[in-house]
JSON list of C-alpha atoms in Angstrom, two decimals:
[
{"chain": "A", "resi": 462, "resn": "UNK", "atom": "CA", "xyz": [3.73, 11.33, 6.02]},
{"chain": "A", "resi": 463, "resn": "UNK", "atom": "CA", "xyz": [4.64, 7.55, 4.88]},
{"chain": "A", "resi": 464, "resn": "UNK", "atom": "CA", "xyz": [7.49, 6.70, 2.93]},
{"chain": "A", "resi": 465, "resn": "UNK", "atom": "CA", "xyz": [8.56, 4.12, 0.67]},
{"chain": "A", "resi": 466, "resn": "UNK", "atom": "CA", "xyz": [11.06, 3.90, -1.63]},
{"chain": "A", "resi": 467, "resn": "UNK", "atom": "CA", "xyz": [10.34, 2.55, -5.07]},
{"chain": "A", "resi": 468, "resn": "UNK", "atom": "CA", "xyz": [12.09, 2.01, -8.64]},
{"chain": "A", "resi": 469, "resn": "UNK", "atom": "CA", "xyz": [11.20, 3.32, -11.43]},
{"chain": "A", "resi": 470, "resn": "UNK", "atom": "CA", "xyz": [10.08, 0.87, -14.33]},
{"chain": "A", "resi": 471, "resn": "UNK", "atom": "CA", "xyz": [8.82, 3.52, -17.45]},
{"chain": "A", "resi": 472, "resn": "UNK", "atom": "CA", "xyz": [8.49, 7.35, -17.00]},
{"chain": "A", "resi": 473, "resn": "UNK", "atom": "CA", "xyz": [6.08, 8.92, -20.11]},
{"chain": "A", "resi": 474, "resn": "UNK", "atom": "CA", "xyz": [4.38, 12.30, -20.59]},
{"chain": "A", "resi": 475, "resn": "UNK", "atom": "CA", "xyz": [5.09, 13.19, -17.10]},
{"chain": "A", "resi": 476, "resn": "UNK", "atom": "CA", "xyz": [3.99, 10.26, -15.53]},
{"chain": "A", "resi": 477, "resn": "UNK", "atom": "CA", "xyz": [6.09, 7.56, -13.78]},
{"chain": "A", "resi": 478, "resn": "UNK", "atom": "CA", "xyz": [4.95, 4.00, -13.64]},
{"chain": "A", "resi": 479, "resn": "UNK", "atom": "CA", "xyz": [6.60, 3.33, -10.26]},
{"chain": "A", "resi": 480, "resn": "UNK", "atom": "CA", "xyz": [7.11, -0.62, -8.65]},
{"chain": "A", "resi": 481, "resn": "UNK", "atom": "CA", "xyz": [6.87, -0.96, -4.46]},
{"chain": "A", "resi": 482, "resn": "UNK", "atom": "CA", "xyz": [8.37, -4.16, -2.87]},
{"chain": "A", "resi": 483, "resn": "UNK", "atom": "CA", "xyz": [5.51, -5.48, -0.26]},
{"chain": "A", "resi": 484, "resn": "UNK", "atom": "CA", "xyz": [7.19, -5.29, 3.16]},
{"chain": "A", "resi": 485, "resn": "UNK", "atom": "CA", "xyz": [5.21, -7.56, 5.71]},
{"chain": "A", "resi": 486, "resn": "UNK", "atom": "CA", "xyz": [7.73, -7.71, 8.45]},
{"chain": "A", "resi": 487, "resn": "UNK", "atom": "CA", "xyz": [10.60, -5.29, 10.27]},
{"chain": "A", "resi": 488, "resn": "UNK", "atom": "CA", "xyz": [13.59, -6.22, 9.29]},
{"chain": "A", "resi": 489, "resn": "UNK", "atom": "CA", "xyz": [15.38, -3.82, 11.90]},
{"chain": "A", "resi": 490, "resn": "UNK", "atom": "CA", "xyz": [13.69, -5.53, 15.10]},
{"chain": "A", "resi": 491, "resn": "UNK", "atom": "CA", "xyz": [16.22, -6.63, 17.38]},
{"chain": "A", "resi": 492, "resn": "UNK", "atom": "CA", "xyz": [14.20, -9.55, 17.62]},
{"chain": "A", "resi": 493, "resn": "UNK", "atom": "CA", "xyz": [14.72, -10.59, 13.56]},
{"chain": "A", "resi": 494, "resn": "UNK", "atom": "CA", "xyz": [16.78, -13.59, 14.38]},
{"chain": "A", "resi": 495, "resn": "UNK", "atom": "CA", "xyz": [13.85, -15.16, 16.71]},
{"chain": "A", "resi": 496, "resn": "UNK", "atom": "CA", "xyz": [10.89, -13.37, 14.95]},
{"chain": "A", "resi": 497, "resn": "UNK", "atom": "CA", "xyz": [8.16, -16.29, 14.09]},
{"chain": "A", "resi": 498, "resn": "UNK", "atom": "CA", "xyz": [6.58, -13.24, 11.85]},
{"chain": "A", "resi": 499, "resn": "UNK", "atom": "CA", "xyz": [9.52, -12.85, 9.73]},
{"chain": "A", "resi": 500, "resn": "UNK", "atom": "CA", "xyz": [10.40, -16.32, 8.82]},
{"chain": "A", "resi": 501, "resn": "UNK", "atom": "CA", "xyz": [6.57, -16.66, 7.68]},
{"chain": "A", "resi": 502, "resn": "UNK", "atom": "CA", "xyz": [6.70, -14.22, 5.56]},
{"chain": "A", "resi": 503, "resn": "UNK", "atom": "CA", "xyz": [9.72, -15.56, 4.01]},
{"chain": "A", "resi": 504, "resn": "UNK", "atom": "CA", "xyz": [7.94, -18.44, 2.65]},
{"chain": "A", "resi": 505, "resn": "UNK", "atom": "CA", "xyz": [5.35, -16.81, 0.96]},
{"chain": "A", "resi": 506, "resn": "UNK", "atom": "CA", "xyz": [5.10, -15.06, -2.09]},
{"chain": "A", "resi": 507, "resn": "UNK", "atom": "CA", "xyz": [7.54, -11.89, -2.74]},
{"chain": "A", "resi": 508, "resn": "UNK", "atom": "CA", "xyz": [4.94, -9.33, -3.71]},
{"chain": "A", "resi": 509, "resn": "UNK", "atom": "CA", "xyz": [5.39, -6.07, -5.90]},
{"chain": "A", "resi": 510, "resn": "UNK", "atom": "CA", "xyz": [2.68, -2.99, -6.83]},
{"chain": "A", "resi": 511, "resn": "UNK", "atom": "CA", "xyz": [2.86, -1.35, -9.51]},
{"chain": "A", "resi": 512, "resn": "UNK", "atom": "CA", "xyz": [1.95, 2.46, -9.31]},
{"chain": "A", "resi": 513, "resn": "UNK", "atom": "CA", "xyz": [1.05, 5.41, -11.41]},
{"chain": "A", "resi": 514, "resn": "UNK", "atom": "CA", "xyz": [2.63, 8.40, -10.24]},
{"chain": "A", "resi": 515, "resn": "UNK", "atom": "CA", "xyz": [2.33, 11.94, -11.54]},
{"chain": "A", "resi": 516, "resn": "UNK", "atom": "CA", "xyz": [6.30, 13.36, -12.72]},
{"chain": "A", "resi": 517, "resn": "UNK", "atom": "CA", "xyz": [7.47, 16.76, -14.30]},
{"chain": "A", "resi": 518, "resn": "UNK", "atom": "CA", "xyz": [10.95, 15.61, -14.04]},
{"chain": "A", "resi": 519, "resn": "UNK", "atom": "CA", "xyz": [12.43, 13.27, -16.50]},
{"chain": "A", "resi": 520, "resn": "UNK", "atom": "CA", "xyz": [12.85, 9.48, -15.07]},
{"chain": "A", "resi": 521, "resn": "UNK", "atom": "CA", "xyz": [15.36, 6.15, -16.32]},
{"chain": "A", "resi": 522, "resn": "UNK", "atom": "CA", "xyz": [14.48, 2.99, -15.98]},
{"chain": "A", "resi": 523, "resn": "UNK", "atom": "CA", "xyz": [16.09, 1.97, -12.89]},
{"chain": "A", "resi": 524, "resn": "UNK", "atom": "CA", "xyz": [15.92, 4.92, -10.79]},
{"chain": "A", "resi": 525, "resn": "UNK", "atom": "CA", "xyz": [14.86, 5.46, -6.75]},
{"chain": "A", "resi": 526, "resn": "UNK", "atom": "CA", "xyz": [12.37, 7.26, -6.16]},
{"chain": "A", "resi": 527, "resn": "UNK", "atom": "CA", "xyz": [10.30, 8.33, -2.59]},
{"chain": "A", "resi": 528, "resn": "UNK", "atom": "CA", "xyz": [7.28, 8.14, -2.62]},
{"chain": "A", "resi": 529, "resn": "UNK", "atom": "CA", "xyz": [5.15, 9.34, 0.35]},
{"chain": "A", "resi": 530, "resn": "UNK", "atom": "CA", "xyz": [1.09, 9.04, 1.74]},
{"chain": "A", "resi": 531, "resn": "UNK", "atom": "CA", "xyz": [-0.23, 11.13, 3.64]},
{"chain": "A", "resi": 532, "resn": "UNK", "atom": "CA", "xyz": [-1.40, 9.63, 6.81]},
{"chain": "A", "resi": 533, "resn": "UNK", "atom": "CA", "xyz": [-4.70, 10.73, 7.68]},
{"chain": "A", "resi": 534, "resn": "UNK", "atom": "CA", "xyz": [-5.65, 9.39, 3.47]},
{"chain": "A", "resi": 535, "resn": "UNK", "atom": "CA", "xyz": [-3.97, 5.71, 4.35]},
{"chain": "A", "resi": 536, "resn": "UNK", "atom": "CA", "xyz": [-6.25, 6.06, 7.41]},
{"chain": "A", "resi": 537, "resn": "UNK", "atom": "CA", "xyz": [-9.62, 6.77, 6.54]},
{"chain": "A", "resi": 538, "resn": "UNK", "atom": "CA", "xyz": [-9.13, 4.11, 3.69]},
{"chain": "A", "resi": 539, "resn": "UNK", "atom": "CA", "xyz": [-8.65, 1.67, 6.30]},
{"chain": "A", "resi": 540, "resn": "UNK", "atom": "CA", "xyz": [-11.83, 2.69, 8.49]},
{"chain": "A", "resi": 541, "resn": "UNK", "atom": "CA", "xyz": [-13.76, 2.62, 4.86]},
{"chain": "A", "resi": 542, "resn": "UNK", "atom": "CA", "xyz": [-12.54, -0.93, 4.48]},
{"chain": "A", "resi": 543, "resn": "UNK", "atom": "CA", "xyz": [-12.48, -2.54, 7.91]},
{"chain": "A", "resi": 544, "resn": "UNK", "atom": "CA", "xyz": [-15.27, -0.91, 9.26]},
{"chain": "A", "resi": 545, "resn": "UNK", "atom": "CA", "xyz": [-17.90, -0.59, 7.14]},
{"chain": "A", "resi": 546, "resn": "UNK", "atom": "CA", "xyz": [-18.29, -4.15, 6.78]},
{"chain": "A", "resi": 547, "resn": "UNK", "atom": "CA", "xyz": [-18.13, -4.07, 10.62]},
{"chain": "A", "resi": 548, "resn": "UNK", "atom": "CA", "xyz": [-20.36, -2.07, 11.58]},
{"chain": "A", "resi": 549, "resn": "UNK", "atom": "CA", "xyz": [-23.37, -3.47, 8.62]},
{"chain": "A", "resi": 550, "resn": "UNK", "atom": "CA", "xyz": [-22.90, -7.00, 10.76]},
{"chain": "A", "resi": 551, "resn": "UNK", "atom": "CA", "xyz": [-23.84, -5.63, 13.50]},
{"chain": "A", "resi": 552, "resn": "UNK", "atom": "CA", "xyz": [-26.15, -2.60, 12.91]},
{"chain": "A", "resi": 553, "resn": "UNK", "atom": "CA", "xyz": [-28.12, -5.29, 10.45]},
{"chain": "A", "resi": 554, "resn": "UNK", "atom": "CA", "xyz": [-27.82, -8.09, 13.02]},
{"chain": "A", "resi": 555, "resn": "UNK", "atom": "CA", "xyz": [-28.58, -5.82, 15.92]},
{"chain": "A", "resi": 556, "resn": "UNK", "atom": "CA", "xyz": [-32.40, -5.06, 13.57]},
{"chain": "A", "resi": 557, "resn": "UNK", "atom": "CA", "xyz": [-33.02, -8.42, 12.90]},
{"chain": "A", "resi": 558, "resn": "UNK", "atom": "CA", "xyz": [-32.91, -9.28, 16.05]},
{"chain": "A", "resi": 559, "resn": "UNK", "atom": "CA", "xyz": [-34.89, -6.74, 17.57]},
{"chain": "A", "resi": 560, "resn": "UNK", "atom": "CA", "xyz": [-37.62, -7.27, 14.75]},
{"chain": "A", "resi": 561, "resn": "UNK", "atom": "CA", "xyz": [-37.87, -11.32, 14.56]},
{"chain": "A", "resi": 562, "resn": "UNK", "atom": "CA", "xyz": [-36.04, -11.52, 17.74]},
{"chain": "A", "resi": 563, "resn": "UNK", "atom": "CA", "xyz": [-34.54, -15.30, 16.39]},
{"chain": "A", "resi": 564, "resn": "UNK", "atom": "CA", "xyz": [-31.00, -15.83, 16.36]},
{"chain": "A", "resi": 565, "resn": "UNK", "atom": "CA", "xyz": [-31.00, -17.32, 12.66]},
{"chain": "A", "resi": 566, "resn": "UNK", "atom": "CA", "xyz": [-32.76, -13.82, 11.55]},
{"chain": "A", "resi": 567, "resn": "UNK", "atom": "CA", "xyz": [-30.20, -12.30, 13.81]},
{"chain": "A", "resi": 568, "resn": "UNK", "atom": "CA", "xyz": [-27.40, -14.45, 11.80]},
{"chain": "A", "resi": 569, "resn": "UNK", "atom": "CA", "xyz": [-29.03, -13.48, 8.38]},
{"chain": "A", "resi": 570, "resn": "UNK", "atom": "CA", "xyz": [-28.98, -9.96, 8.93]},
{"chain": "A", "resi": 571, "resn": "UNK", "atom": "CA", "xyz": [-25.63, -9.94, 10.19]},
{"chain": "A", "resi": 572, "resn": "UNK", "atom": "CA", "xyz": [-24.68, -11.89, 6.31]},
{"chain": "A", "resi": 573, "resn": "UNK", "atom": "CA", "xyz": [-26.23, -8.82, 5.18]},
{"chain": "A", "resi": 574, "resn": "UNK", "atom": "CA", "xyz": [-25.12, -6.04, 6.51]},
{"chain": "A", "resi": 575, "resn": "UNK", "atom": "CA", "xyz": [-21.58, -7.36, 6.51]},
{"chain": "A", "resi": 576, "resn": "UNK", "atom": "CA", "xyz": [-21.88, -7.99, 2.70]},
{"chain": "A", "resi": 577, "resn": "UNK", "atom": "CA", "xyz": [-23.95, -4.32, 3.13]},
{"chain": "A", "resi": 578, "resn": "UNK", "atom": "CA", "xyz": [-20.68, -2.80, 3.72]},
{"chain": "A", "resi": 579, "resn": "UNK", "atom": "CA", "xyz": [-18.68, -4.53, 1.62]},
{"chain": "A", "resi": 580, "resn": "UNK", "atom": "CA", "xyz": [-20.47, -3.32, -1.26]},
{"chain": "A", "resi": 581, "resn": "UNK", "atom": "CA", "xyz": [-20.92, 0.05, 0.32]},
{"chain": "A", "resi": 582, "resn": "UNK", "atom": "CA", "xyz": [-16.76, 0.22, 0.57]},
{"chain": "A", "resi": 583, "resn": "UNK", "atom": "CA", "xyz": [-16.09, -1.38, -2.81]},
{"chain": "A", "resi": 584, "resn": "UNK", "atom": "CA", "xyz": [-18.26, 0.83, -4.09]},
{"chain": "A", "resi": 585, "resn": "UNK", "atom": "CA", "xyz": [-16.88, 4.19, -2.43]},
{"chain": "A", "resi": 586, "resn": "UNK", "atom": "CA", "xyz": [-13.51, 3.47, -3.26]},
{"chain": "A", "resi": 587, "resn": "UNK", "atom": "CA", "xyz": [-12.76, 3.86, -6.33]},
{"chain": "A", "resi": 588, "resn": "UNK", "atom": "CA", "xyz": [-14.25, 7.92, -5.80]},
{"chain": "A", "resi": 589, "resn": "UNK", "atom": "CA", "xyz": [-12.31, 8.87, -3.07]},
{"chain": "A", "resi": 590, "resn": "UNK", "atom": "CA", "xyz": [-9.38, 6.98, -4.81]},
{"chain": "A", "resi": 591, "resn": "UNK", "atom": "CA", "xyz": [-9.58, 9.62, -7.21]},
{"chain": "A", "resi": 592, "resn": "UNK", "atom": "CA", "xyz": [-8.74, 12.76, -4.95]},
{"chain": "A", "resi": 593, "resn": "UNK", "atom": "CA", "xyz": [-5.55, 14.35, -5.43]},
{"chain": "A", "resi": 594, "resn": "UNK", "atom": "CA", "xyz": [-4.92, 14.22, -1.24]},
{"chain": "A", "resi": 595, "resn": "UNK", "atom": "CA", "xyz": [-5.76, 10.08, -1.73]},
{"chain": "A", "resi": 596, "resn": "UNK", "atom": "CA", "xyz": [-2.98, 9.88, -4.48]},
{"chain": "A", "resi": 597, "resn": "UNK", "atom": "CA", "xyz": [1.14, 9.34, -3.53]},
{"chain": "A", "resi": 598, "resn": "UNK", "atom": "CA", "xyz": [3.74, 11.31, -4.71]},
{"chain": "A", "resi": 599, "resn": "UNK", "atom": "CA", "xyz": [7.14, 11.45, -5.32]},
{"chain": "A", "resi": 600, "resn": "UNK", "atom": "CA", "xyz": [9.05, 13.60, -2.50]},
{"chain": "A", "resi": 601, "resn": "UNK", "atom": "CA", "xyz": [12.43, 12.65, -3.72]},
{"chain": "A", "resi": 602, "resn": "UNK", "atom": "CA", "xyz": [14.32, 11.49, -6.26]},
{"chain": "A", "resi": 603, "resn": "UNK", "atom": "CA", "xyz": [17.60, 9.11, -6.61]},
{"chain": "A", "resi": 604, "resn": "UNK", "atom": "CA", "xyz": [20.47, 8.61, -9.17]},
{"chain": "A", "resi": 605, "resn": "UNK", "atom": "CA", "xyz": [19.33, 6.87, -12.09]},
{"chain": "A", "resi": 606, "resn": "UNK", "atom": "CA", "xyz": [21.34, 4.16, -12.14]},
{"chain": "A", "resi": 607, "resn": "UNK", "atom": "CA", "xyz": [24.37, 5.33, -15.37]},
{"chain": "A", "resi": 608, "resn": "UNK", "atom": "CA", "xyz": [25.38, 7.87, -13.32]},
{"chain": "A", "resi": 609, "resn": "UNK", "atom": "CA", "xyz": [26.33, 5.87, -10.28]},
{"chain": "A", "resi": 610, "resn": "UNK", "atom": "CA", "xyz": [29.80, 4.96, -9.48]},
{"chain": "A", "resi": 611, "resn": "UNK", "atom": "CA", "xyz": [31.14, 2.46, -7.17]},
{"chain": "A", "resi": 612, "resn": "UNK", "atom": "CA", "xyz": [35.29, 2.86, -7.08]},
{"chain": "A", "resi": 613, "resn": "UNK", "atom": "CA", "xyz": [36.74, -0.13, -4.92]},
{"chain": "A", "resi": 614, "resn": "UNK", "atom": "CA", "xyz": [39.35, 1.66, -3.51]},
{"chain": "A", "resi": 615, "resn": "UNK", "atom": "CA", "xyz": [41.22, -1.60, -2.44]},
{"chain": "A", "resi": 616, "resn": "UNK", "atom": "CA", "xyz": [41.57, -2.39, -6.13]},
{"chain": "A", "resi": 617, "resn": "UNK", "atom": "CA", "xyz": [43.38, 0.80, -6.41]},
{"chain": "A", "resi": 618, "resn": "UNK", "atom": "CA", "xyz": [45.99, 0.60, -3.98]},
{"chain": "A", "resi": 619, "resn": "UNK", "atom": "CA", "xyz": [47.12, -3.14, -5.29]},
{"chain": "A", "resi": 620, "resn": "UNK", "atom": "CA", "xyz": [49.94, -3.28, -7.75]}
]
C-alpha cells in the first residue's frame, strides 16, 4: 500500500475533497544538500492535486487524512500508460518494415503504433479508473485543526 497525507478541502454527503501536494523528490535523503534533482524541483511550480475520496465520517476543512492506494493498481496504470505506446511503436514499426522493406515505412508504422498505443491507453484508463481497487481510500484521520493545541512550556515558566 502506498500512503500519502492530504488536506481536506471540503466534505459533503460522504465524499471528501482532499488536496495532495506533489513531491517530486525525497527530502529525507542524506545527500539532499548537494542533490541536483532537489534544486531543479525547487525551481519548478509547486503542484497540488485535488481528489474526491469517499468518507463515512464527517471531516473538517483543514483536517489531515492519510490516503492509501494499492501498489498493484499503481503499477497497472503505469504499465498501461507507458508500455502500450511503446509496444505499439515497436510492433507496428516491425510490421511495416517487414511488409514494405523500407525505413520510411518502418518510421511511419512506428509513429502510427505509438499514437495508437497512446489512444488505446487513453480509452482504457477511464474504464479502469472506475474499478474500486484502483481508488484511493482513507486509512487514518488526523485531529481537526481546531482541536489541536500547542502549549509553550517556556512561556508558562516565565514570571
